[in-house]
């Protein structure tokens, strides 16, 4: 059993004491331990600010992008070892592990490309505007990197991508990072960080990683620092409400619970219908349903619900669940025992709200090459709630596993209203070929979502499923989803920058602060 | 003594009970009373969402802009009556009253113009981007109005502009407003709202105004609502930490305390030096120093500090303080007795931190046509702190009145460090003609400010003073200043909108969601 180290102040360090045990969710066996006891987190914050910040700020976007490119390449070169770590500690079949790890290298590569495009500048400049009658007196907004540290707190489900997607944006903006993976699946993050450190590409202090508890880290955050969190709404609430965070206006970005919905339009057929089925299957079962973007609610026209239910069952029947290391297996266990408990309790909650289980079971599942008494296994489940207007928990309680609830609707207004009862989500998907209906649904749902996938026949063969987060589109959602916004290409940089309107002599502003390409 | 009404659910209503008394700060005499006791604030929020939201959302930007234009014109047409209300209840000389009222009509006119420019669309669309290999599958970010209400809580110092600048942006975005002026100076806001209602231009429920306490209003805010607050850091902290606001990710924008600094560069002379003196005079005394953008700290090269002190004294000597209705008077009283007490306590705090008073007095002032024993008068004051590195309160405590602290510096690094000790500010100003020095100061200060005025000789005759907030530039600042961002032209609309990435068939997205000009 290995002991994970944290990477702080340019060194690999081990905490004191017993530490926490990380297990293999397929067998429940311990695979690693880690501790952060005795670490001086205040010193880590100071190191980030004093050592980690100045170097990236002095680099151009192109130079920062070149660093990201090296990191991306190194991850890709060590892909197999990272996949092994993910299978072992996260219970992911190879395809799910790749989703996480290729997502990490891909996002770094995307931001490397953006850095190249932004070129020789060190900060962003917006358009110049004349402010008064005098033609010389102009205003120009500069977006400059903050002088603090970005603390990233990630969820257990993406031990590689979580670190990489947040770090890529912060580092490209010119802000140093302290990243904390969820302890339960930190083995993959630890291995990833070994790879990144090994490149020698990271400027000193620009990236620190804490494998384990963050201790008093957050109490050190101030006016120029930011915190980005992905995880449960409860934890997000606690972090956002920290005294110093509130008092010092520390910027906070939260990605939390999300009752993502798919809406099938009336009269959908052929390619669009197949796309819908394919996406639902993927978004219920990929990573054993442990994605913040997984589809938790499926709204279909009342006239089609029985057929949809049958078609989904047929597809779910073909899914092989079991040991993620086995070549035939497509879905592994949940990541932890706690997740298993929460999943089962969640299903009970949905049932209490009027949903019935129409496929699968929260307690029994047929496994390939795995012992159900040891690992944290569940099979895919379909629930059905025939009265969506009276099923609060179905709209409000996120069951973080391979389950979704089918619901009938009669008209588009009802569908929009019920989807909106999720209180704000990361992504919704709508499938149809009737333009008027698509327009009504998308415009009705847009205020409540950070992203909407609009499935239709002409892109049925080239679209991605709704759960895939692309670096070019924003990721986040209002309300229950946390009210945050990450990624989205250049948009994502702003969280790490201060926009400052510089007013003065136009020629002088341009000369001093605008970098010619 | 008149009784102010509130405008709720399309009607003028009066609260029950005694209410609060508004006074004339020049004499301490009561001029109005107001109460909101018995109001159903939950119903006001519901009215905004259900009645106030749909109509603006169905209007184009051009149509919303046309509404704003009517409001702007009506304010201008009733300028004199509004100025009278401001003189009576806010103690502002005519020029200070105009600053507030013309600011209101000017900001509405600016956003009316932006509406015209944005044209026939009802939401904003960003650039389309290809997402994968397939050429048809694109992503396009839409920015659509939120479905909730915007609650605006304004400060006592801008009873007209405060309402107008926030409402202009929200209404142009398509979001209904409930606006609450500070009770002490609400007479001007009440008169302003009478003028706006009288136009008949406001869609039903799009603007409600509460003259007095907000009762339980804020407890009704949820996922699709926003709150924008201007006022003290203490109150901002309380609002931002409300349980429902945190739990439901209600967006909050805060403009709070700000220790705005002016920095004079070495060897400045002639026009740039005169500009500096003129700006400091204006930013210490305009509205009796009761502006969030007033200059609280002045950093000058050690070699020049005695001369600057003498030159400022000479200018301050010419300022006539007294009855704001008197034609010679340029500075009136503070707005309330509490402000006077806070001002005097604040000066003591600065003295306790090592500053000495080198001009004026917190207790005595020569007045024109006013009785010092009745009104809330103070004269302009200059303090001096010769050891800026050891004068914490000078950098941290905002004295909200006509006082500023002069401090010497030896090199630009020190100046930047000490300005930054303000913990984040709304605006800084630097005056110089040495390019290298200007560049160093502006780039050093930018992460800590929402705006920087760079004074130099070629724009000395056409620049505005740093305290003037223009609708085209962002207004807000990190940290102590609240971490907010308002205005800035189109940038300001985003606070009231949800950005949603729509992914799908490019041609279909363009057809359904993009309005051709």
Short mmCIF file of N, CA and C in Angstrom, two decimals, chain A residues 110 123 126 129 131-132 134-137 139 141-142 144-147 223-224 237 240-241 246-249 423 435 438-439 442-444 446-454 456 458-459 462-464 470 472-474 477-480 482-483 485 491 498-505 508-509 511-513, chain B residues 110 123 126 129 131-132 134-137 139 141-142 144-147 223-224 237 240-241 246-249 423 435 438-439 442-444 446-454 456 458-459 462-464 470 472-474 477-480 482-483 485 491 498-505 508-509 511-513:
data_model
loop_
_atom_site.label_atom_id
_atom_site.label_comp_id
_atom_site.label_asym_id
_atom_site.label_seq_id
_atom_site.Cartn_x
_atom_site.Cartn_y
_atom_site.Cartn_z
N UNK A 110 -6.35 22.34 -25.31
CA UNK A 110 -7.21 23.42 -25.80
C UNK A 110 -6.72 24.78 -25.27
N UNK A 123 -1.72 40.31 -20.61
CA UNK A 123 -3.07 40.53 -20.06
C UNK A 123 -3.98 40.81 -21.24
N UNK A 126 -9.55 45.13 -23.89
CA UNK A 126 -10.81 45.22 -24.63
C UNK A 126 -10.76 46.48 -25.51
N UNK A 129 -12.61 53.15 -26.10
CA UNK A 129 -13.84 53.92 -26.29
C UNK A 129 -13.61 55.38 -25.95
N UNK A 131 -14.61 58.78 -24.37
CA UNK A 131 -15.46 58.94 -23.19
C UNK A 131 -16.22 60.26 -23.16
N UNK A 132 -15.62 61.31 -23.68
CA UNK A 132 -16.27 62.62 -23.64
C UNK A 132 -16.10 63.26 -25.01
N UNK A 134 -13.84 65.44 -25.99
CA UNK A 134 -12.44 65.47 -26.42
C UNK A 134 -12.03 64.14 -27.01
N UNK A 135 -11.41 64.19 -28.20
CA UNK A 135 -11.12 62.96 -28.93
C UNK A 135 -9.98 62.16 -28.32
N UNK A 136 -9.15 62.81 -27.51
CA UNK A 136 -7.99 62.12 -26.95
C UNK A 136 -8.31 61.31 -25.71
N UNK A 137 -9.36 61.73 -25.01
CA UNK A 137 -9.65 61.11 -23.72
C UNK A 137 -10.48 59.83 -23.91
N UNK A 139 -11.24 55.47 -22.79
CA UNK A 139 -11.23 54.44 -21.76
C UNK A 139 -10.95 53.10 -22.40
N UNK A 141 -10.55 48.95 -21.20
CA UNK A 141 -10.56 47.99 -20.10
C UNK A 141 -9.43 46.97 -20.26
N UNK A 142 -8.60 46.87 -19.23
CA UNK A 142 -7.58 45.82 -19.18
C UNK A 142 -8.08 44.72 -18.25
N UNK A 144 -6.38 41.99 -16.01
CA UNK A 144 -5.05 41.60 -15.52
C UNK A 144 -5.19 40.49 -14.49
N UNK A 145 -4.16 39.61 -14.41
CA UNK A 145 -4.24 38.51 -13.43
C UNK A 145 -4.33 39.03 -12.00
N UNK A 146 -5.14 38.38 -11.19
CA UNK A 146 -5.17 38.69 -9.77
C UNK A 146 -3.83 38.35 -9.14
N UNK A 147 -3.54 38.96 -7.99
CA UNK A 147 -2.25 38.76 -7.34
C UNK A 147 -2.26 37.65 -6.29
N UNK A 223 -8.59 39.00 -0.40
CA UNK A 223 -9.19 39.83 -1.45
C UNK A 223 -8.73 39.48 -2.86
N UNK A 224 -7.51 39.00 -3.00
CA UNK A 224 -6.99 38.75 -4.34
C UNK A 224 -7.00 37.25 -4.68
N UNK A 237 -22.12 25.32 -0.06
CA UNK A 237 -22.74 26.31 0.82
C UNK A 237 -21.82 26.67 1.97
N UNK A 240 -18.78 28.74 0.64
CA UNK A 240 -19.19 30.09 0.22
C UNK A 240 -19.52 30.97 1.43
N UNK A 241 -19.92 30.33 2.52
CA UNK A 241 -20.31 31.09 3.69
C UNK A 241 -19.19 31.30 4.70
N UNK A 246 -16.55 35.71 2.84
CA UNK A 246 -17.59 36.73 2.74
C UNK A 246 -17.03 38.12 3.03
N UNK A 247 -16.24 38.22 4.09
CA UNK A 247 -15.79 39.54 4.54
C UNK A 247 -14.77 40.15 3.58
N UNK A 248 -14.00 39.31 2.90
CA UNK A 248 -12.94 39.84 2.06
C UNK A 248 -13.29 39.73 0.57
N UNK A 249 -14.53 39.40 0.28
CA UNK A 249 -15.01 39.31 -1.10
C UNK A 249 -14.15 38.38 -1.95
N UNK A 423 -34.43 23.83 -10.28
CA UNK A 423 -33.83 24.97 -9.58
C UNK A 423 -32.53 25.45 -10.18
N UNK A 435 -39.16 22.71 -35.50
CA UNK A 435 -38.43 23.93 -35.17
C UNK A 435 -39.11 24.77 -34.11
N UNK A 438 -38.69 23.11 -30.72
CA UNK A 438 -37.30 23.22 -30.25
C UNK A 438 -37.03 24.62 -29.73
N UNK A 439 -37.49 25.60 -30.48
CA UNK A 439 -37.26 26.99 -30.10
C UNK A 439 -37.91 27.29 -28.76
N UNK A 442 -35.90 25.38 -25.94
CA UNK A 442 -34.56 25.91 -25.67
C UNK A 442 -34.66 27.29 -25.02
N UNK A 443 -35.52 28.15 -25.55
CA UNK A 443 -35.63 29.49 -24.94
C UNK A 443 -36.27 29.42 -23.55
N UNK A 444 -37.16 28.47 -23.37
CA UNK A 444 -37.76 28.31 -22.04
C UNK A 444 -36.77 27.79 -21.02
N UNK A 446 -33.29 27.95 -21.30
CA UNK A 446 -31.99 28.64 -21.26
C UNK A 446 -31.73 29.42 -19.96
N UNK A 447 -32.72 30.15 -19.40
CA UNK A 447 -32.40 30.90 -18.17
C UNK A 447 -32.01 30.01 -17.00
N UNK A 448 -32.34 28.73 -17.10
CA UNK A 448 -32.11 27.83 -15.98
C UNK A 448 -30.89 26.93 -16.18
N UNK A 449 -30.15 27.13 -17.25
CA UNK A 449 -29.05 26.21 -17.57
C UNK A 449 -27.81 26.92 -18.10
N UNK A 450 -26.67 26.29 -17.84
CA UNK A 450 -25.43 26.77 -18.42
C UNK A 450 -25.21 26.26 -19.83
N UNK A 451 -25.92 25.19 -20.17
CA UNK A 451 -25.70 24.60 -21.48
C UNK A 451 -26.93 23.78 -21.88
N UNK A 452 -27.22 23.78 -23.18
CA UNK A 452 -28.32 22.96 -23.71
C UNK A 452 -27.84 22.27 -24.98
N UNK A 453 -27.99 20.96 -25.01
CA UNK A 453 -27.72 20.22 -26.25
C UNK A 453 -29.04 20.08 -27.00
N UNK A 454 -29.03 20.54 -28.24
CA UNK A 454 -30.25 20.45 -29.06
C UNK A 454 -30.01 19.37 -30.11
N UNK A 456 -30.89 16.96 -33.14
CA UNK A 456 -31.79 16.95 -34.31
C UNK A 456 -31.14 16.10 -35.39
N UNK A 458 -29.94 16.27 -38.43
CA UNK A 458 -28.75 16.55 -39.24
C UNK A 458 -27.44 16.46 -38.47
N UNK A 459 -27.50 16.51 -37.15
CA UNK A 459 -26.25 16.36 -36.38
C UNK A 459 -26.27 15.10 -35.51
N UNK A 462 -22.98 13.33 -35.52
CA UNK A 462 -21.72 14.02 -35.18
C UNK A 462 -21.76 14.75 -33.84
N UNK A 463 -22.90 14.73 -33.17
CA UNK A 463 -22.99 15.46 -31.89
C UNK A 463 -22.35 14.65 -30.77
N UNK A 464 -22.00 15.35 -29.71
CA UNK A 464 -21.51 14.70 -28.50
C UNK A 464 -22.70 14.53 -27.55
N UNK A 470 -17.06 20.45 -22.78
CA UNK A 470 -16.02 20.88 -23.71
C UNK A 470 -15.37 22.17 -23.21
N UNK A 472 -14.46 24.68 -24.78
CA UNK A 472 -14.87 25.88 -25.52
C UNK A 472 -16.23 26.42 -25.07
N UNK A 473 -17.01 25.60 -24.38
CA UNK A 473 -18.33 26.04 -23.91
C UNK A 473 -18.31 26.20 -22.40
N UNK A 474 -19.12 27.12 -21.90
CA UNK A 474 -19.14 27.32 -20.46
C UNK A 474 -19.69 26.08 -19.76
N UNK A 477 -24.00 26.37 -13.90
CA UNK A 477 -25.43 26.62 -14.01
C UNK A 477 -25.91 27.43 -12.82
N UNK A 478 -27.06 28.07 -12.96
CA UNK A 478 -27.57 28.92 -11.88
C UNK A 478 -28.16 28.10 -10.73
N UNK A 479 -28.48 28.76 -9.64
CA UNK A 479 -29.24 28.16 -8.55
C UNK A 479 -28.61 26.93 -7.95
N UNK A 480 -29.38 25.85 -7.94
CA UNK A 480 -28.92 24.61 -7.31
C UNK A 480 -27.58 24.14 -7.89
N UNK A 482 -25.14 25.80 -8.45
CA UNK A 482 -24.05 26.52 -7.81
C UNK A 482 -23.88 27.96 -8.25
N UNK A 483 -24.51 28.31 -9.36
CA UNK A 483 -24.39 29.70 -9.84
C UNK A 483 -23.03 30.01 -10.43
N UNK A 485 -19.63 29.50 -13.32
CA UNK A 485 -19.31 29.41 -14.75
C UNK A 485 -17.82 29.18 -14.88
N UNK A 491 -13.59 33.11 -22.00
CA UNK A 491 -14.52 33.55 -20.94
C UNK A 491 -14.05 33.10 -19.57
N UNK A 498 -8.78 40.66 -12.88
CA UNK A 498 -9.52 41.87 -12.51
C UNK A 498 -9.67 42.72 -13.76
N UNK A 499 -10.91 43.08 -14.06
CA UNK A 499 -11.13 44.01 -15.17
C UNK A 499 -11.00 45.42 -14.63
N UNK A 500 -10.15 46.19 -15.25
CA UNK A 500 -9.88 47.55 -14.78
C UNK A 500 -9.98 48.51 -15.96
N UNK A 501 -10.86 49.49 -15.84
CA UNK A 501 -11.01 50.50 -16.89
C UNK A 501 -9.92 51.55 -16.73
N UNK A 502 -9.03 51.63 -17.69
CA UNK A 502 -8.00 52.67 -17.63
C UNK A 502 -8.45 53.84 -18.50
N UNK A 503 -8.54 55.01 -17.89
CA UNK A 503 -9.00 56.20 -18.59
C UNK A 503 -7.83 57.17 -18.74
N UNK A 504 -7.67 57.72 -19.92
CA UNK A 504 -6.58 58.68 -20.11
C UNK A 504 -6.35 58.98 -21.58
N UNK A 505 -5.13 59.39 -21.87
CA UNK A 505 -4.72 59.75 -23.23
C UNK A 505 -4.70 58.48 -24.09
N UNK A 508 -1.38 57.19 -25.37
CA UNK A 508 -0.53 56.73 -24.28
C UNK A 508 -0.99 55.37 -23.77
N UNK A 509 -2.29 55.21 -23.59
CA UNK A 509 -2.83 53.92 -23.14
C UNK A 509 -2.46 52.82 -24.13
N UNK A 511 -0.04 52.76 -26.26
CA UNK A 511 1.41 52.53 -26.29
C UNK A 511 1.86 51.72 -25.06
N UNK A 512 1.32 52.05 -23.91
CA UNK A 512 1.81 51.42 -22.68
C UNK A 512 1.20 50.04 -22.41
N UNK A 513 -0.05 49.84 -22.83
CA UNK A 513 -0.75 48.65 -22.33
C UNK A 513 -1.27 47.69 -23.40
N UNK B 110 -27.71 56.89 -21.94
CA UNK B 110 -26.64 56.03 -22.48
C UNK B 110 -27.18 54.63 -22.76
N UNK B 123 -32.28 38.97 -26.84
CA UNK B 123 -31.23 38.43 -25.98
C UNK B 123 -29.92 38.59 -26.76
N UNK B 126 -23.45 35.27 -28.74
CA UNK B 126 -22.01 35.38 -28.94
C UNK B 126 -21.64 34.61 -30.21
N UNK B 129 -19.20 28.60 -32.72
CA UNK B 129 -17.92 27.88 -32.76
C UNK B 129 -18.13 26.42 -33.13
N UNK B 131 -17.50 22.62 -32.80
CA UNK B 131 -17.13 21.92 -31.57
C UNK B 131 -16.33 20.65 -31.79
N UNK B 132 -16.63 19.95 -32.88
CA UNK B 132 -15.94 18.69 -33.14
C UNK B 132 -15.54 18.66 -34.62
N UNK B 134 -17.12 17.25 -37.13
CA UNK B 134 -18.25 17.50 -38.01
C UNK B 134 -18.54 19.00 -38.14
N UNK B 135 -18.69 19.47 -39.35
CA UNK B 135 -18.80 20.91 -39.58
C UNK B 135 -20.14 21.48 -39.17
N UNK B 136 -21.14 20.63 -39.03
CA UNK B 136 -22.47 21.13 -38.70
C UNK B 136 -22.69 21.33 -37.20
N UNK B 137 -21.95 20.60 -36.41
CA UNK B 137 -22.19 20.62 -34.97
C UNK B 137 -21.45 21.81 -34.33
N UNK B 139 -21.47 25.26 -31.36
CA UNK B 139 -21.93 25.79 -30.08
C UNK B 139 -22.06 27.29 -30.19
N UNK B 141 -23.20 30.63 -27.64
CA UNK B 141 -23.66 31.06 -26.33
C UNK B 141 -24.73 32.14 -26.46
N UNK B 142 -25.87 31.88 -25.85
CA UNK B 142 -26.93 32.89 -25.75
C UNK B 142 -26.88 33.49 -24.35
N UNK B 144 -29.48 35.22 -21.99
CA UNK B 144 -30.92 35.49 -21.91
C UNK B 144 -31.25 36.08 -20.53
N UNK B 145 -32.30 36.91 -20.48
CA UNK B 145 -32.67 37.53 -19.19
C UNK B 145 -33.07 36.47 -18.16
N UNK B 146 -32.65 36.67 -16.92
CA UNK B 146 -33.11 35.81 -15.83
C UNK B 146 -34.61 35.98 -15.65
N UNK B 147 -35.24 34.99 -15.03
CA UNK B 147 -36.69 35.01 -14.87
C UNK B 147 -37.15 35.60 -13.54
N UNK B 223 -33.25 31.51 -6.83
CA UNK B 223 -32.26 31.13 -7.84
C UNK B 223 -32.20 32.05 -9.05
N UNK B 224 -33.34 32.64 -9.41
CA UNK B 224 -33.35 33.46 -10.63
C UNK B 224 -33.35 34.95 -10.30
N UNK B 237 -21.90 42.80 3.81
CA UNK B 237 -21.54 41.50 4.36
C UNK B 237 -22.79 40.78 4.86
N UNK B 240 -24.97 39.66 1.81
CA UNK B 240 -24.34 38.57 1.08
C UNK B 240 -24.40 37.26 1.85
N UNK B 241 -24.47 37.36 3.17
CA UNK B 241 -24.47 36.16 4.00
C UNK B 241 -25.86 35.66 4.37
N UNK B 246 -27.29 32.58 0.07
CA UNK B 246 -26.21 31.61 -0.04
C UNK B 246 -26.73 30.27 -0.56
N UNK B 247 -27.84 29.81 0.02
CA UNK B 247 -28.32 28.46 -0.31
C UNK B 247 -28.86 28.37 -1.73
N UNK B 248 -29.40 29.47 -2.23
CA UNK B 248 -30.05 29.41 -3.53
C UNK B 248 -29.21 30.08 -4.62
N UNK B 249 -27.95 30.39 -4.30
CA UNK B 249 -27.02 31.00 -5.26
C UNK B 249 -27.60 32.27 -5.90
N UNK B 423 -6.87 47.30 0.18
CA UNK B 423 -7.59 46.03 0.10
C UNK B 423 -8.55 45.92 -1.06
N UNK B 435 6.52 58.09 -18.90
CA UNK B 435 5.81 56.89 -19.35
C UNK B 435 6.14 55.64 -18.55
N UNK B 438 4.39 55.83 -15.20
CA UNK B 438 2.94 55.64 -15.35
C UNK B 438 2.61 54.17 -15.57
N UNK B 439 3.38 53.55 -16.44
CA UNK B 439 3.14 52.15 -16.75
C UNK B 439 3.28 51.29 -15.51
N UNK B 442 0.25 52.05 -13.09
CA UNK B 442 -1.05 51.56 -13.56
C UNK B 442 -1.09 50.03 -13.52
N UNK B 443 -0.04 49.39 -14.01
CA UNK B 443 -0.04 47.92 -13.99
C UNK B 443 0.04 47.37 -12.57
N UNK B 444 0.73 48.10 -11.71
CA UNK B 444 0.80 47.68 -10.31
C UNK B 444 -0.53 47.81 -9.60
N UNK B 446 -3.66 48.04 -11.15
CA UNK B 446 -4.83 47.50 -11.85
C UNK B 446 -5.49 46.29 -11.16
N UNK B 447 -4.70 45.31 -10.63
CA UNK B 447 -5.38 44.16 -10.02
C UNK B 447 -6.24 44.54 -8.81
N UNK B 448 -6.00 45.71 -8.27
CA UNK B 448 -6.68 46.11 -7.03
C UNK B 448 -7.82 47.10 -7.27
N UNK B 449 -8.09 47.41 -8.54
CA UNK B 449 -9.07 48.47 -8.83
C UNK B 449 -9.98 48.13 -10.01
N UNK B 450 -11.17 48.69 -9.95
CA UNK B 450 -12.09 48.58 -11.08
C UNK B 450 -11.83 49.65 -12.13
N UNK B 451 -11.13 50.70 -11.73
CA UNK B 451 -10.90 51.79 -12.68
C UNK B 451 -9.68 52.60 -12.25
N UNK B 452 -8.94 53.08 -13.24
CA UNK B 452 -7.80 53.96 -12.96
C UNK B 452 -7.84 55.14 -13.92
N UNK B 453 -7.79 56.34 -13.36
CA UNK B 453 -7.66 57.53 -14.21
C UNK B 453 -6.17 57.86 -14.31
N UNK B 454 -5.69 57.94 -15.55
CA UNK B 454 -4.28 58.25 -15.78
C UNK B 454 -4.19 59.68 -16.30
N UNK B 456 -2.49 63.02 -17.59
CA UNK B 456 -1.24 63.44 -18.23
C UNK B 456 -1.52 64.70 -19.02
N UNK B 458 -1.52 65.88 -22.09
CA UNK B 458 -2.31 66.02 -23.31
C UNK B 458 -3.81 65.89 -23.09
N UNK B 459 -4.23 65.32 -21.97
CA UNK B 459 -5.68 65.24 -21.72
C UNK B 459 -6.08 66.03 -20.48
N UNK B 462 -9.28 67.90 -20.94
CA UNK B 462 -10.51 67.25 -21.38
C UNK B 462 -10.91 66.04 -20.54
N UNK B 463 -10.09 65.71 -19.56
CA UNK B 463 -10.39 64.53 -18.74
C UNK B 463 -11.46 64.86 -17.70
N UNK B 464 -12.11 63.83 -17.23
CA UNK B 464 -13.04 63.96 -16.12
C UNK B 464 -12.30 63.64 -14.83
N UNK B 470 -18.80 56.77 -15.22
CA UNK B 470 -19.40 56.83 -16.55
C UNK B 470 -20.08 55.50 -16.88
N UNK B 472 -20.17 53.91 -19.53
CA UNK B 472 -19.43 53.08 -20.49
C UNK B 472 -18.29 52.30 -19.84
N UNK B 473 -17.87 52.72 -18.65
CA UNK B 473 -16.78 52.02 -17.97
C UNK B 473 -17.32 51.27 -16.75
N UNK B 474 -16.68 50.16 -16.42
CA UNK B 474 -17.16 49.40 -15.27
C UNK B 474 -16.99 50.20 -13.98
N UNK B 477 -15.08 47.25 -7.61
CA UNK B 477 -13.69 46.95 -7.30
C UNK B 477 -13.61 45.71 -6.45
N UNK B 478 -12.43 45.07 -6.40
CA UNK B 478 -12.28 43.83 -5.65
C UNK B 478 -12.21 44.07 -4.14
N UNK B 479 -12.27 42.98 -3.39
CA UNK B 479 -12.01 43.04 -1.95
C UNK B 479 -12.90 43.98 -1.17
N UNK B 480 -12.26 44.92 -0.45
CA UNK B 480 -13.01 45.83 0.41
C UNK B 480 -14.08 46.59 -0.37
N UNK B 482 -16.01 45.48 -2.38
CA UNK B 482 -17.21 44.65 -2.51
C UNK B 482 -17.10 43.53 -3.52
N UNK B 483 -16.07 43.61 -4.38
CA UNK B 483 -15.91 42.55 -5.38
C UNK B 483 -16.94 42.60 -6.49
N UNK B 485 -19.11 44.52 -9.96
CA UNK B 485 -18.89 45.18 -11.24
C UNK B 485 -20.25 45.58 -11.80
N UNK B 491 -21.33 45.17 -20.88
CA UNK B 491 -20.80 44.27 -19.84
C UNK B 491 -21.77 44.16 -18.67
N UNK B 498 -28.49 34.99 -17.96
CA UNK B 498 -27.83 33.68 -17.86
C UNK B 498 -27.17 33.39 -19.20
N UNK B 499 -25.88 33.08 -19.14
CA UNK B 499 -25.21 32.67 -20.37
C UNK B 499 -25.41 31.17 -20.53
N UNK B 500 -25.92 30.79 -21.67
CA UNK B 500 -26.23 29.38 -21.92
C UNK B 500 -25.64 28.97 -23.26
N UNK B 501 -24.77 27.96 -23.24
CA UNK B 501 -24.18 27.45 -24.47
C UNK B 501 -25.18 26.52 -25.15
N UNK B 502 -25.66 26.89 -26.31
CA UNK B 502 -26.56 26.00 -27.05
C UNK B 502 -25.73 25.25 -28.09
N UNK B 503 -25.77 23.92 -28.01
CA UNK B 503 -25.00 23.07 -28.92
C UNK B 503 -25.96 22.35 -29.85
N UNK B 504 -25.64 22.33 -31.12
CA UNK B 504 -26.51 21.63 -32.06
C UNK B 504 -26.17 21.96 -33.50
N UNK B 505 -27.17 21.80 -34.34
CA UNK B 505 -27.03 22.05 -35.78
C UNK B 505 -26.85 23.56 -36.00
N UNK B 508 -29.57 25.49 -37.76
CA UNK B 508 -30.79 25.55 -36.97
C UNK B 508 -30.65 26.56 -35.82
N UNK B 509 -29.51 26.51 -35.15
CA UNK B 509 -29.28 27.47 -34.05
C UNK B 509 -29.36 28.90 -34.58
N UNK B 511 -30.84 30.02 -37.21
CA UNK B 511 -32.19 30.35 -37.65
C UNK B 511 -33.12 30.63 -36.47
N UNK B 512 -32.99 29.81 -35.43
CA UNK B 512 -33.94 29.93 -34.32
C UNK B 512 -33.58 31.03 -33.32
N UNK B 513 -32.30 31.29 -33.15
CA UNK B 513 -31.91 32.12 -32.00
C UNK B 513 -31.13 33.38 -32.33
#
